PDB file of C-alpha atoms in Angstrom:
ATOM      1  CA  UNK P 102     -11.927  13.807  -0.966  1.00 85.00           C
ATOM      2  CA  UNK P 103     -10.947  10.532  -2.773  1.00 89.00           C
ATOM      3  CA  UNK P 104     -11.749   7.304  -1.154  1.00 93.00           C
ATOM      4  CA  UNK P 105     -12.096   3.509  -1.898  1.00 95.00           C
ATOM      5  CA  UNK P 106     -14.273   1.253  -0.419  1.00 96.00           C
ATOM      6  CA  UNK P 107     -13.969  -2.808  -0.388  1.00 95.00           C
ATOM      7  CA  UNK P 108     -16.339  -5.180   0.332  1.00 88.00           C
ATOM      8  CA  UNK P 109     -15.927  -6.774   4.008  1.00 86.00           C
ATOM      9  CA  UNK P 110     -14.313  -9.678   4.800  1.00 87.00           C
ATOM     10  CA  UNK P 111     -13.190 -12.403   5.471  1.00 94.00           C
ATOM     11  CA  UNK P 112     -14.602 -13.764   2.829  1.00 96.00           C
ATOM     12  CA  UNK P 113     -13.771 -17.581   2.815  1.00 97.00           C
ATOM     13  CA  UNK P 114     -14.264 -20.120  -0.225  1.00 97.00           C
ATOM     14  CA  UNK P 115     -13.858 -23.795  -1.003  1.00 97.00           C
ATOM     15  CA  UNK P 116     -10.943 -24.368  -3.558  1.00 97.00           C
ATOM     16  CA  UNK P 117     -12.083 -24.221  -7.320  1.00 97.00           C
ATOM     17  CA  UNK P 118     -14.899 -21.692  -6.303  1.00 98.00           C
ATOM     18  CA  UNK P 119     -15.093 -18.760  -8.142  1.00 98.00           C
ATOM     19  CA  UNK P 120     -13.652 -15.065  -6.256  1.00 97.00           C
ATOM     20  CA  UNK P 121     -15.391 -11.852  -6.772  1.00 97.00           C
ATOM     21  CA  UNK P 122     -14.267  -8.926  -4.513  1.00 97.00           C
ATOM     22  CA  UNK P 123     -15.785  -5.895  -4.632  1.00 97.00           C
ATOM     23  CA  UNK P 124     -14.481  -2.398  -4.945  1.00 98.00           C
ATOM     24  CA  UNK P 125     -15.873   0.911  -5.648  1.00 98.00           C
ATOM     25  CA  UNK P 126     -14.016   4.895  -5.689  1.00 96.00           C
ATOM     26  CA  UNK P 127     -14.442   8.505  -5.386  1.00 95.00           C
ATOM     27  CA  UNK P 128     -12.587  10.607  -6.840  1.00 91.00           C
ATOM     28  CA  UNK P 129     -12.551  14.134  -8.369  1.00 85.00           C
ATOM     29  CA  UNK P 130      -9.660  13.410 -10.820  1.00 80.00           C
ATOM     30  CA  UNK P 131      -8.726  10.605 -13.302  1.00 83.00           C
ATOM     31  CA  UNK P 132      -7.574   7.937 -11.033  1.00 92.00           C
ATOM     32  CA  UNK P 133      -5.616   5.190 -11.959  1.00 94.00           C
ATOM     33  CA  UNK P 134      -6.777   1.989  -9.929  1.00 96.00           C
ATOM     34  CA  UNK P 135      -4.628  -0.766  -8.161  1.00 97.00           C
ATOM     35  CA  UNK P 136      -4.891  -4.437  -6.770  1.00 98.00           C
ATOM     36  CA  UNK P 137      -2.350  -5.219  -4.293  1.00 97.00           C
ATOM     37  CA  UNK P 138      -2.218  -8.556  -2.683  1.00 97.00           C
ATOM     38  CA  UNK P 139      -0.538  -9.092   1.027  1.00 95.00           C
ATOM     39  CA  UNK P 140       0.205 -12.485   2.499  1.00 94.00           C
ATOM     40  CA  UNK P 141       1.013 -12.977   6.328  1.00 88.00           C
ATOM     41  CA  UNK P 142       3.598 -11.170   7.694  1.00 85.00           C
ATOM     42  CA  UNK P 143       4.871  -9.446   4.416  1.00 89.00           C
ATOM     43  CA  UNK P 144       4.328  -6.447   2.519  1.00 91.00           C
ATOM     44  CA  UNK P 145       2.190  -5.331  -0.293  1.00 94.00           C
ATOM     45  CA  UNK P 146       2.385  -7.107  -3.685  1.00 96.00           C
ATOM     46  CA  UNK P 147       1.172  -5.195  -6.743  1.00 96.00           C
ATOM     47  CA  UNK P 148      -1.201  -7.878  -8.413  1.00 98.00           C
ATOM     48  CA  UNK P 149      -2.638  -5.775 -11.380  1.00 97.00           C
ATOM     49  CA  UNK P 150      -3.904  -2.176 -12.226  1.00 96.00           C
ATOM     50  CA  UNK P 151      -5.638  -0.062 -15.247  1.00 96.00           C
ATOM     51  CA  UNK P 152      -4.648   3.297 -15.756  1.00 93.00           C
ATOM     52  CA  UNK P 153      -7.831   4.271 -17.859  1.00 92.00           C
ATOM     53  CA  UNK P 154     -11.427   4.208 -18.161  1.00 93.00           C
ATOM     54  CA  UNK P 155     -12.310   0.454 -19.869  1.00 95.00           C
ATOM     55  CA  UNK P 156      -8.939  -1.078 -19.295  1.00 96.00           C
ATOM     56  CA  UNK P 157      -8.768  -4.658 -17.682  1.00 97.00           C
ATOM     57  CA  UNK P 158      -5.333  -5.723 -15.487  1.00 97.00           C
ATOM     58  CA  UNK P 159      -4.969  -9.280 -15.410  1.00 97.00           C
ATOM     59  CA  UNK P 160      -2.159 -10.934 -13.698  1.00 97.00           C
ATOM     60  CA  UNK P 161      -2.056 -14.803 -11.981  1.00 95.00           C
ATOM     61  CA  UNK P 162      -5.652 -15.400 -13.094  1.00 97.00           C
ATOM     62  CA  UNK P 163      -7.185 -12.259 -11.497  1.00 98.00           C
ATOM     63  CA  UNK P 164      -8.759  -9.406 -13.547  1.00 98.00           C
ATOM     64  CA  UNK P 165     -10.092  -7.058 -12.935  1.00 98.00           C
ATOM     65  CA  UNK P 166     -12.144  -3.627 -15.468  1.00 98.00           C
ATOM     66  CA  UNK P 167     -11.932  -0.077 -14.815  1.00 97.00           C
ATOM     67  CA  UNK P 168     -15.640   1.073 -15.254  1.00 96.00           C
ATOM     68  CA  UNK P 169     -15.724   4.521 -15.226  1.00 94.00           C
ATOM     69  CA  UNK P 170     -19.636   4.564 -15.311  1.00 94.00           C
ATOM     70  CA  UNK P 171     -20.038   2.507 -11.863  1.00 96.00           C
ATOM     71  CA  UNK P 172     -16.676   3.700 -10.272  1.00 96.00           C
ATOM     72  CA  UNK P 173     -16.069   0.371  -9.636  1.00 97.00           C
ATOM     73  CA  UNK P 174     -12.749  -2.056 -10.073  1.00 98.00           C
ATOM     74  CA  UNK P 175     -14.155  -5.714  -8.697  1.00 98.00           C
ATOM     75  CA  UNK P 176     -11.533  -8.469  -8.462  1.00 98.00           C
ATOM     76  CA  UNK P 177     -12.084 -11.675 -10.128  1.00 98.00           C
ATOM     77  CA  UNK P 178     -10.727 -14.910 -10.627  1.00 98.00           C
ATOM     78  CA  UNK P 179     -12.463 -18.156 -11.815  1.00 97.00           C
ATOM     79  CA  UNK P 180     -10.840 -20.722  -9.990  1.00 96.00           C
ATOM     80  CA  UNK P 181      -9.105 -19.764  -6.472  1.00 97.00           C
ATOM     81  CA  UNK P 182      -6.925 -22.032  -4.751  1.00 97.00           C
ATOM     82  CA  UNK P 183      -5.737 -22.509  -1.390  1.00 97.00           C
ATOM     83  CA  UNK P 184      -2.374 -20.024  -2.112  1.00 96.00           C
ATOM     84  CA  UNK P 185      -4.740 -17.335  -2.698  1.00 97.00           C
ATOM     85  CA  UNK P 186      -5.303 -17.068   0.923  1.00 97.00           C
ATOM     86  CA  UNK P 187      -4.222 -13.245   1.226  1.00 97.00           C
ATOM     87  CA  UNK P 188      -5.557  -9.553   2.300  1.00 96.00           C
ATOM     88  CA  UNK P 189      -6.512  -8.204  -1.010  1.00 97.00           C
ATOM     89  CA  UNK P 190      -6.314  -3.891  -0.933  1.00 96.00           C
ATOM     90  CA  UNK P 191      -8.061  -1.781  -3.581  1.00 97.00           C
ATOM     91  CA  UNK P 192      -5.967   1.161  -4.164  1.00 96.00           C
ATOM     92  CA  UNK P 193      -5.863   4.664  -6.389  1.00 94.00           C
ATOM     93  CA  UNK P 194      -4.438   7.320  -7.318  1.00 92.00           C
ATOM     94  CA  UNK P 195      -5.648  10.504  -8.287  1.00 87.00           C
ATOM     95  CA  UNK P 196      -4.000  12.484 -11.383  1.00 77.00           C
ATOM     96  CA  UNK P 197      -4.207  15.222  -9.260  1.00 73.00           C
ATOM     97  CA  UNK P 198      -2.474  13.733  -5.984  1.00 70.00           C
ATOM     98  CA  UNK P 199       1.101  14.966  -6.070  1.00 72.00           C
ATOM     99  CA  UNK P 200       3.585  13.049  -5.860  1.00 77.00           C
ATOM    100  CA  UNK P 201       1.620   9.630  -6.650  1.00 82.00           C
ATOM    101  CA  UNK P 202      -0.440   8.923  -3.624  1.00 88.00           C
ATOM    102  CA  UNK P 203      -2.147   5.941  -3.118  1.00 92.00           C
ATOM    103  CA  UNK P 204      -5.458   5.961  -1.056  1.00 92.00           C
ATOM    104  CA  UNK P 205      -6.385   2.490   0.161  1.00 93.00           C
ATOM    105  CA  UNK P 206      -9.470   0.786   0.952  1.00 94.00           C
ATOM    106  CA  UNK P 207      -9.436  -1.492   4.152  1.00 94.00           C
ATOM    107  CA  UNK P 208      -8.642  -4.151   2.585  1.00 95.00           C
ATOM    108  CA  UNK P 209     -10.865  -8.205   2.496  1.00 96.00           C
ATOM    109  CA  UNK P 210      -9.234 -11.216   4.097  1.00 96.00           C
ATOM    110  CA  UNK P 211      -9.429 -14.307   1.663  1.00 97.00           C
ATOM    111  CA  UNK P 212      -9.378 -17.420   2.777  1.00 97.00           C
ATOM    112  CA  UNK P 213      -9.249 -20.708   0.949  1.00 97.00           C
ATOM    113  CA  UNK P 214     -10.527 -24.379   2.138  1.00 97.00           C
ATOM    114  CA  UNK P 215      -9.460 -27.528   0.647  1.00 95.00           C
TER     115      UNK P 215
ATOM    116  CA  UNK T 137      17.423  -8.394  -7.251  1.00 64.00           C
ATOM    117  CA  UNK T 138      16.160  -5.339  -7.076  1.00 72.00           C
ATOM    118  CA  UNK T 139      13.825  -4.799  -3.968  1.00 93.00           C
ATOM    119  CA  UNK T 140      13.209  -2.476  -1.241  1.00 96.00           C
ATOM    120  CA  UNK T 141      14.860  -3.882   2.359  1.00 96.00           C
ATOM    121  CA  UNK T 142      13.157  -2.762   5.391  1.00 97.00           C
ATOM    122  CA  UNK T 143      14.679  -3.232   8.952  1.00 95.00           C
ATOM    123  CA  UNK T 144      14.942  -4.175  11.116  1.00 95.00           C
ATOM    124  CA  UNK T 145      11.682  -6.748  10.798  1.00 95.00           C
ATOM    125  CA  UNK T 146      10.898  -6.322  14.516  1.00 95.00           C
ATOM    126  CA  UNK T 147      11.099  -3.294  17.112  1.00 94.00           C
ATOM    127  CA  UNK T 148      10.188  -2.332  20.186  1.00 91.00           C
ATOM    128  CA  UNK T 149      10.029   0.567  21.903  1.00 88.00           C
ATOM    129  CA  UNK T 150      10.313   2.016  25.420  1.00 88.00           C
ATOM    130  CA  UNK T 151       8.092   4.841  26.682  1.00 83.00           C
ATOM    131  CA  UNK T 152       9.397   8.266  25.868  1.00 86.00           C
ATOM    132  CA  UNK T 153      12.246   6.522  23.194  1.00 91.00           C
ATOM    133  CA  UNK T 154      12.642   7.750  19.529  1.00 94.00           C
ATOM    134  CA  UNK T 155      13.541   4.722  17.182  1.00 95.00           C
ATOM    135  CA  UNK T 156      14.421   4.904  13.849  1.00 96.00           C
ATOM    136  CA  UNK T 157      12.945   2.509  11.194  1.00 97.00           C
ATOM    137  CA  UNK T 158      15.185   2.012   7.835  1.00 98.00           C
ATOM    138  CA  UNK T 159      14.131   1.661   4.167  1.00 98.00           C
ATOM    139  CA  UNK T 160      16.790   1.173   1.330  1.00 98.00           C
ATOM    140  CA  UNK T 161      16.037   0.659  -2.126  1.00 97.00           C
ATOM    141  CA  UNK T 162      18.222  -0.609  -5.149  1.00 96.00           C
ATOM    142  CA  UNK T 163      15.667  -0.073  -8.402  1.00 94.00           C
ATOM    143  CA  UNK T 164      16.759   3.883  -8.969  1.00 94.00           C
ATOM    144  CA  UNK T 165      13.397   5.188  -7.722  1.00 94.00           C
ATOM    145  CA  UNK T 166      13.118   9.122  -7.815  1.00 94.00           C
ATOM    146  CA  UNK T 167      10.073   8.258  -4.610  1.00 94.00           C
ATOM    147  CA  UNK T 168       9.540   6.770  -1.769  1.00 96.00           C
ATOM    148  CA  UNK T 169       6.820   6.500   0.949  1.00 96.00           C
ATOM    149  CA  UNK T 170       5.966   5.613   4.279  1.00 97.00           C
ATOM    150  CA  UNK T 171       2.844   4.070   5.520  1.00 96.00           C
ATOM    151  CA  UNK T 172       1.493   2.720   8.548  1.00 97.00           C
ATOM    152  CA  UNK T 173      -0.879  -0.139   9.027  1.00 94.00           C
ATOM    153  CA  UNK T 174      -3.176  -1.084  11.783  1.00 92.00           C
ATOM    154  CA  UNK T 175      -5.075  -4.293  12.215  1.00 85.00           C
ATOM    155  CA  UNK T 176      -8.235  -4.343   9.691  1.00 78.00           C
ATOM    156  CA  UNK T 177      -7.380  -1.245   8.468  1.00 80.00           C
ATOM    157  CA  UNK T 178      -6.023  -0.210   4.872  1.00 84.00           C
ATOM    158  CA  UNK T 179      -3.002   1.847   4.758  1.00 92.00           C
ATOM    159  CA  UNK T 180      -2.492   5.506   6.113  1.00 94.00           C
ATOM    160  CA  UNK T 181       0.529   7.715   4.456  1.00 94.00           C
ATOM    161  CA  UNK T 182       2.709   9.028   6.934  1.00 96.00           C
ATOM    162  CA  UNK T 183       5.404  10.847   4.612  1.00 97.00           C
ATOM    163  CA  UNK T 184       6.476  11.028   1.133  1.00 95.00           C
ATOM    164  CA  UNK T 185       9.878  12.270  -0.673  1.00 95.00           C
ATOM    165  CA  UNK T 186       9.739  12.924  -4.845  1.00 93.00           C
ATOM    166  CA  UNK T 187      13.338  13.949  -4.919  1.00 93.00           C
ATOM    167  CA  UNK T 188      16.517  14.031  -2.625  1.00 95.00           C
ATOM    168  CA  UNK T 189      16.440  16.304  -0.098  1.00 95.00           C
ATOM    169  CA  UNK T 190      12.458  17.153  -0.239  1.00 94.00           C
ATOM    170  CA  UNK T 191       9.544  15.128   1.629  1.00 96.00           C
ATOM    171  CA  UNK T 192       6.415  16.317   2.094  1.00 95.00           C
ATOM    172  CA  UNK T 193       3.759  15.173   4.943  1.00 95.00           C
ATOM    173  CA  UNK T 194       0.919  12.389   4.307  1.00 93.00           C
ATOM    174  CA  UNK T 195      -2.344  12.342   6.179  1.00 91.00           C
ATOM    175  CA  UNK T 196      -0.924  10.996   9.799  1.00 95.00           C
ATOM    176  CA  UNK T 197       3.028  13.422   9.728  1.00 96.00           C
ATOM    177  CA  UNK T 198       2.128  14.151  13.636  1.00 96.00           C
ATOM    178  CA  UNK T 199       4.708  12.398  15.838  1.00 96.00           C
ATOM    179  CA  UNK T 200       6.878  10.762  13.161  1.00 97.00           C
ATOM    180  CA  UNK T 201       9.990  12.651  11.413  1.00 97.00           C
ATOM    181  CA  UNK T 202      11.923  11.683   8.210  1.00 98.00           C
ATOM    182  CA  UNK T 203      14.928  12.061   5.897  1.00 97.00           C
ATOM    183  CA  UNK T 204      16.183  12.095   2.375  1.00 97.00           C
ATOM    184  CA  UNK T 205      19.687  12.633   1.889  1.00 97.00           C
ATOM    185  CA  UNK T 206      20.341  10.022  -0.183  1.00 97.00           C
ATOM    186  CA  UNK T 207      17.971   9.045  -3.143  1.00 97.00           C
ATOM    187  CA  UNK T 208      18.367   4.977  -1.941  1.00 97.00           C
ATOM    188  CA  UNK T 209      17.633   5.528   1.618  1.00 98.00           C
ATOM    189  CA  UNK T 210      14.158   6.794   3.334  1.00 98.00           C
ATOM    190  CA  UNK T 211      13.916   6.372   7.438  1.00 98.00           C
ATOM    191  CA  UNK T 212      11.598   7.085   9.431  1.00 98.00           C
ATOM    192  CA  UNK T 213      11.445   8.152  13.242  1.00 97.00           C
ATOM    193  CA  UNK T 214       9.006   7.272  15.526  1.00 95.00           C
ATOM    194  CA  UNK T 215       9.186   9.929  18.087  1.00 94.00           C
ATOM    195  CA  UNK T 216       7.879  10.071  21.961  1.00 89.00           C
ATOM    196  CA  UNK T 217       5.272  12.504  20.677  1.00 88.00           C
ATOM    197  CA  UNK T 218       3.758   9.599  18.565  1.00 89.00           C
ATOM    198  CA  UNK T 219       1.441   8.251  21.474  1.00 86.00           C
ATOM    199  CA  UNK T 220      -0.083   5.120  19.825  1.00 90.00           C
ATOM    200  CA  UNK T 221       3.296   3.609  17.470  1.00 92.00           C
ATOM    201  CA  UNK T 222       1.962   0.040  17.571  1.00 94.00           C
ATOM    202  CA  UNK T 223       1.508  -0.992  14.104  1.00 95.00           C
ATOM    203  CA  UNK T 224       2.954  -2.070  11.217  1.00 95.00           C
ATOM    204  CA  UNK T 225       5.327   0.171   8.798  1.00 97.00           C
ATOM    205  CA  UNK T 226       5.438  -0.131   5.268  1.00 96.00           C
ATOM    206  CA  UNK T 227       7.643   1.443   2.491  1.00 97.00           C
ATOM    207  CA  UNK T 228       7.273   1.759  -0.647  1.00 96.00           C
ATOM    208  CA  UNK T 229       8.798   3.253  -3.599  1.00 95.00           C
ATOM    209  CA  UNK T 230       7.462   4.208  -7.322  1.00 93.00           C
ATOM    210  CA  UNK T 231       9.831   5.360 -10.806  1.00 91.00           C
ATOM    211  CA  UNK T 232       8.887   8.511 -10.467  1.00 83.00           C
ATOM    212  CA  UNK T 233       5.627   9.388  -7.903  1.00 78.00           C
ATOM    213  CA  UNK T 234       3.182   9.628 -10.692  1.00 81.00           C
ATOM    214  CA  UNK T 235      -0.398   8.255 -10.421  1.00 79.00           C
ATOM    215  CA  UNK T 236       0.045   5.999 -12.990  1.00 81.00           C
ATOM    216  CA  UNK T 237       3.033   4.353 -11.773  1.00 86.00           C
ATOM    217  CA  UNK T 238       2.775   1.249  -9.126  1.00 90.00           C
ATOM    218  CA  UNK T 239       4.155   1.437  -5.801  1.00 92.00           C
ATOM    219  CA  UNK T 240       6.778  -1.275  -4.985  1.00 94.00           C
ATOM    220  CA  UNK T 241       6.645  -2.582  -0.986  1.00 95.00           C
ATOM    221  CA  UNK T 242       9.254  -3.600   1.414  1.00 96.00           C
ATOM    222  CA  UNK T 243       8.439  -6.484   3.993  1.00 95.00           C
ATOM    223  CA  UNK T 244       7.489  -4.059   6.462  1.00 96.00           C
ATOM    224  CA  UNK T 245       8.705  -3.262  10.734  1.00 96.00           C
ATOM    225  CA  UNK T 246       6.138  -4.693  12.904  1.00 95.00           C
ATOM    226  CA  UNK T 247       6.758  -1.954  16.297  1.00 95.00           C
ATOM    227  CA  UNK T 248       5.625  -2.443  19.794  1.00 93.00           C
ATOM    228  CA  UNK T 249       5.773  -0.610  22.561  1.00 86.00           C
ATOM    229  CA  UNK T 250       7.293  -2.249  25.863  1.00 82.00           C
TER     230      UNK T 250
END
């Protein structure tokens, strides 16, 4: 079945630094792929997505490219700063998931030093 | 705004109790989901609903019970037979359950058991 695996966390960083995060899929169909971003004690924010091989979401200074090739969707950002300090969750869905399902990896803690 | 409002923010539950969790949304969303989160762990689908009066089960239905009688409103219901309900709830909702379309997030019901 379809699954997404994230790099583990926490992954922590001095401010400035630059952020990879690492995420790769499986999935029989033609996924569309998700960031979401989740700060303490709240829900899940969308932060950017691609819907199709080759497409880049970019939102806030994160991006991040749908390869196809590597089934992979790695976060970026050049600069983090200290309010990037979140649980980050790779997410997709499959074109063939009814009704929209999202599978989730297990998400990578982020922390951010002054 | 429009948002999804999740309450209450904190529960807790007795041995053997059912409690109810409610989600209401205000952005005319044909779906709506609930998922459950567990510490360092990404999110598990409990139920979905793509139209009013129709909800289908996710991967972890056992012990947990839902409703859609009104295209706004989604609860959920912990029941006794749910033998580990310590976590956190999250629901979301998305235009129209496709896999291209994001899912929006309420703040979430952080349950414990007393």
């Amino acid at each position: 079945g379809d699954s997404v695996t994230q790099m583990e966390g926490p992954v922590t960083l001095s401010e400035e630094a630059f952020l990879t995060i690492n995420c790769t899929y499986t999935a029989t169909g033609y996924p569309s792929l998700f960031w979401y971003v989740q700060y303490p004690g709240e829900g899940l924010q969308l932060l950017l997505k691609a819907t199709k091989a080759d497409d880049k979401g970019s939102n806030k200074g994160f991006e991040a490219t749908y390869r196809k090739e590597t089934t992979s969707f790695h976060l970026e950002k050049g600069s983090v700063q200290v309010s990037d300090s979140a649980v980050y969750f790779c997410a997709l869905s499959d074109y063939d998931n009814q009704g929209g399902k999202l599978i989730f990896g297990q998400g990578t803690e982020l922390s951010v030093k002054p | 705004d429009g948002g999804i409002t999740q309450s209450p923010k904190y529960l807790f539950r007795k041995e053997g109790q059912n409690v109810t969790l409610s989600c209401e949304q205000n952005l005319n969303h044909d779906a709506m989901y609930w998922y459950r989160q567990d510490p360092g762990q990404g999110l598990r689908l409990i139920y979905y609903s793509q139209i009013v009066n129709d909800f289908q089960k996710g991967d972890i239905a056992e012990g947990y019970s839902v409703s859609r009688e009104k295209k706004e409103s989604f609860p959920l219901t912990v029941t006794s037979a749910q033998k580990n309900p310590t976590a956190f709830y999250l629901c979301a909702s998305s235009l129209g359950g496709k896999w291209n379309q994001p899912q929006h997030f309420g703040d979430g019901t952080r349950l414990s058991i007393l």
